[in-house]
Structures are given as C-alpha cells and as structure tokens.
C-alpha positions in Angstrom: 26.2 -9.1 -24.6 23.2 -9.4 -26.4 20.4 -8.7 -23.9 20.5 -5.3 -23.0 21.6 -4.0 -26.4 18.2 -5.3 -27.8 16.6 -3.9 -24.6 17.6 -0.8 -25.2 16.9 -0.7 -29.1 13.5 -1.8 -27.9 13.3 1.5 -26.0 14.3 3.5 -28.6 11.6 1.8 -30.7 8.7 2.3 -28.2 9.4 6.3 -28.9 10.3 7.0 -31.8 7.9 4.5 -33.5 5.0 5.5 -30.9 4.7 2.3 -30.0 3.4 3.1 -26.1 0.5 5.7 -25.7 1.2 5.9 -21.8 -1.7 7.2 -19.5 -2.9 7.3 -16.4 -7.3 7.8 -14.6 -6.5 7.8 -10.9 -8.4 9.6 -7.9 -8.6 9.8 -4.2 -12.1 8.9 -2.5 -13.5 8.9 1.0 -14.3 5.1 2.2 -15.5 3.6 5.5 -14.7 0.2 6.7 -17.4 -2.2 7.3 -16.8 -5.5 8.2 -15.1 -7.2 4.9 -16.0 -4.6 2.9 -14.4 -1.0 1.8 -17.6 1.5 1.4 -16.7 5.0 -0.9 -19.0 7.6 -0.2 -19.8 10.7 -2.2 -17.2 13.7 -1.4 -20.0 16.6 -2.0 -23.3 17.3 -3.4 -26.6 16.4 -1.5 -25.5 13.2 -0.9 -22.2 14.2 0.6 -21.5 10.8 3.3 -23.4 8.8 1.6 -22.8 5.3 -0.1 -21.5 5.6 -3.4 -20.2 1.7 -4.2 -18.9 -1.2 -1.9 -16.2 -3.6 -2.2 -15.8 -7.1 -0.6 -13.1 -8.4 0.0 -11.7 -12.2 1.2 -10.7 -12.1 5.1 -7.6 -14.5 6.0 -8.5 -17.8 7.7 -4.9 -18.0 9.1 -1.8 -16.1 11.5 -3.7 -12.3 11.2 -7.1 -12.7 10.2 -6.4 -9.7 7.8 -8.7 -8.8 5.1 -7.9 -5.5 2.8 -10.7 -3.3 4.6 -8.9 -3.8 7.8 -6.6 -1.2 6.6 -9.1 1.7 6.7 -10.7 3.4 9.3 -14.5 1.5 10.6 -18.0 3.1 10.0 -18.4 2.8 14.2 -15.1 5.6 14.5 -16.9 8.3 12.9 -14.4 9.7 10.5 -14.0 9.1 7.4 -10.8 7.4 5.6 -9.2 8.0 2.3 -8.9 5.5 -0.3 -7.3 6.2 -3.9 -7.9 4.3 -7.2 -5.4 3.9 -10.1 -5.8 2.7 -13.9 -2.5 2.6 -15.4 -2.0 1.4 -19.9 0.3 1.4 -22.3 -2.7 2.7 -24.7 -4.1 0.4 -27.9 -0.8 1.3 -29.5 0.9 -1.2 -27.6 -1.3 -4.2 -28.5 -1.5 -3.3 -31.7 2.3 -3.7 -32.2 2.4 -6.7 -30.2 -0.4 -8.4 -32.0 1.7 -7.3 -35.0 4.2 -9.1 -34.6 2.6 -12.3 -33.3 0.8 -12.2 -36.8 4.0 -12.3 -39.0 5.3 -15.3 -36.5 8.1 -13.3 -35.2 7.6 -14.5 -31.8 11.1 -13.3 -30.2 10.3 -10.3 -31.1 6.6 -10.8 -29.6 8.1 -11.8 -26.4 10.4 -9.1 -26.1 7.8 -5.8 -26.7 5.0 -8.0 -25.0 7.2 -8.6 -22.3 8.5 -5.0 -22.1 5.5 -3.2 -22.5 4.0 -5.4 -19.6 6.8 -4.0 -17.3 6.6 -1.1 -18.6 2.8 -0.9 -17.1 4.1 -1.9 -14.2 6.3 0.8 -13.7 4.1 3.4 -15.1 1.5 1.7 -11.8 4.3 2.0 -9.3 5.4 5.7 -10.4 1.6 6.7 -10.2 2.1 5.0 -6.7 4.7 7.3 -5.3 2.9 10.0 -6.9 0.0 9.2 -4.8 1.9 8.9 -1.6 3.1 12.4 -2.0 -0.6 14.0 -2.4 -0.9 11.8 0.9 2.2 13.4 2.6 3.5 9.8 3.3 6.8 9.9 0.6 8.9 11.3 3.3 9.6 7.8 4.7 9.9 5.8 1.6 13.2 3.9 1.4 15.7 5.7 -0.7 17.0 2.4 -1.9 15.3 1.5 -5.1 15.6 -2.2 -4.6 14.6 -1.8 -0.9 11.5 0.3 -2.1 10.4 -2.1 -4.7 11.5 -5.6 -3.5 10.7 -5.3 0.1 8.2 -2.9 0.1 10.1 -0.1 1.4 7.0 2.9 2.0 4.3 3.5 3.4 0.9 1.2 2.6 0.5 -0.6 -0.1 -1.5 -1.3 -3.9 -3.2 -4.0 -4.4 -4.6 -5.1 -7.9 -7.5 -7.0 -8.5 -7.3 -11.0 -9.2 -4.3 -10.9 -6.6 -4.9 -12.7 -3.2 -5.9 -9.8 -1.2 -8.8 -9.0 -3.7 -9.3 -12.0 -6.5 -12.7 -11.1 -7.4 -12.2 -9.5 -11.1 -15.9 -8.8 -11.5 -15.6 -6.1 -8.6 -13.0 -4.3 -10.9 -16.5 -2.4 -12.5 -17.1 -0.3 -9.5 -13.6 1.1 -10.5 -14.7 1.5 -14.1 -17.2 3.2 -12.5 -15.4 5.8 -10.0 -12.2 6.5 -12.3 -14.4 6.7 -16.5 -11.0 5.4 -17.4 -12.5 5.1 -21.1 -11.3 8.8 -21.3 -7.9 6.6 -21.7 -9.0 4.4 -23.9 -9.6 1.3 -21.4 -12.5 -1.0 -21.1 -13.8 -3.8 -19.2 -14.2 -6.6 -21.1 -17.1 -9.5 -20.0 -14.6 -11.3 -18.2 -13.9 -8.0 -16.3 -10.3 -8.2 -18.1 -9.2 -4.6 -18.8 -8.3 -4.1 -22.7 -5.8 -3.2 -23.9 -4.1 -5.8 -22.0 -1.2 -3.6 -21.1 -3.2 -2.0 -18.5 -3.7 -2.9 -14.6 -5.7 -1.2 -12.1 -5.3 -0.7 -8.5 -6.1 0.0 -4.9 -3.6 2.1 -2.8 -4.0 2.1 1.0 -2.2 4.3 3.2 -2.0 2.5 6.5 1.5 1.9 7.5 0.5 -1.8 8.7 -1.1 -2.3 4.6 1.2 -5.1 3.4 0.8 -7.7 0.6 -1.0 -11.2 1.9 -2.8 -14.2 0.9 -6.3 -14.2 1.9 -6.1 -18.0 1.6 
C-alpha cells in the first residue's frame, strides 16, 4: 500500500528530474586461455595475435576444480576465443542526488534512490548482457521466463563482476579501464580500484554454455 506507490513516484523522479545519466563502454575481444589466466590479444594492426593484457584468476580447491579461464578456449587449441567486457553507470547525476539527500539527513529517502539506482545498474548490466548474447547468436535459448532467466540463470554463459568469488581481485579491474576508456562515460577507477560513481559495475561475459556462477573458495 505504500511501497510501490513511492517506488513508482521514485521512477517518475529519476526522469523527469534527470536524476540517472544511464550509459554503457562494452566491447568484444579475442582471449586465449592459459592456465589460470584469460590472455586478450590485439584484433588487428601489426601486432594482430599478440598479447594485449592478462587476467588471473583464483582456481577452485573443491568438487570442479573450476577457475573462470576454464571457460575459454586454451592457447595449445590454436583458435582463438571471444571474450566481451562491460561497464555499466547510472552517470555522476545519480550520486549527486543520493549524496544530496544524505546531506539534508533525509535518510529514507537516501535509501530509497540509493537503493533504486543501485538496481537500476543492475538491470541496465543484465540488459547490456542479453544484448551481448545476441551479437554472439546465443539469445535463441535464453529462457523466456523472466524469473527463470534471472534467478536461475536461464541463458547461455555467464558475467562475472570483479570482487565476486570467481574473480575477487579489484586491482585487475584496470586492465578493463584499459580495454573499454570507459572515462568517455564519465567512470574512473579510484586507488582502491572502486569504480566512481558508485552506481556503476563492470563485467566479464563468457559464452560457454558450462560458464556458471562459483566460489573459487
């Protein structure tokens, strides 16, 4: 009764006051496996096949001995894999507002935008997702169940953001800085490799059908 009619003035809000400056820096890459880590390689140019950054990742110590690079094709097959990057934000605007707010102690209503433009994120991430999978040609099997899709995971690989199990090392979020220049969007890295603003998240899409979440514990 009170909930969603404050959700959805909150929506209102985040347009017509320009509250959310949504964007997205995302790109596809060709990667090698080796070992634990992911290797991109330039696309073109004289140093076409050639290592352009690495990424290390945590292997599993229990069940699977997964680790995220065991979801792209090894250096020893010859052919190369495709790996895509994503930066998603809710632009400055966002923690402007939210900061606002904090400021003049109106901390329901803090909660409620920062709250909402976190998920918000979120969902812009997960759209840029699907988006993904279709340059891929792998949408065709995604669950047409939106709960099924979301909750259980209901397409075809997976993302995986930095500081998460799979991949907890923040500092490695630079060779993304790197690849995607997502200060064309306004984001930076900050020294403690946190992305500002801090409605933002970055990711790492696989395609493998076997590329499920795990804890690389």
């Amino acid at each position: 009764s009170e909930g969603r009619p404050r959700l959805r003035s909150w929506l209102d809000r985040v347009h017509t006051e320009g509250i959310i400056e949504p964007a997205v820096v995302y790109g596809h890459f060709p990667c090698f496996s080796e070992g634990d880590d992911l290797v991109v390689v330039h696309h073109d140019g004289p140093s076409a096949g050639q290592e352009r950054a690495r990424l290390t990742f945590p292997r599993q110590r229990r069940d699977r001995p997964l680790c995220l690079s065991d979801f792209f094709r090894p250096k020893e097959s010859g052919e190369l894999d495709t790996v895509a990057f994503t930066i998603a934000t809710m632009g400055q605007a966002a923690s402007n507002a939210t900061a606002e707010l904090f400021e003049r102690d109106a901390y329901r209503e803090y909660l409620e935008l920062h709250g909402l433009s976190v998920q918000l994120t979120e969902a812009l991430a997960e759209f840029w997702h699907a988006r993904v999978r279709e340059e891929w040609g792998v949408a065709a099997s995604d669950n047409v169940d939106m709960d099924q899709l979301i909750a259980k995971q209901g397409y075809q690989g997976s993302r995986y953001s930095f500081g998460y199990p799979a991949c907890p090392d923040l500092e490695q979020q630079t060779v993304i800085m790197e690849l995607l220049d997502p200060a064309r969007i306004g984001v930076e890295l900050s020294e403690e490799f946190q992305l500002h603003p801090e409605q933002s998240t970055s990711a790492i899409i696989a395609h493998h059908p076997e590329a499920k979440y795990f804890n690389a514990t």
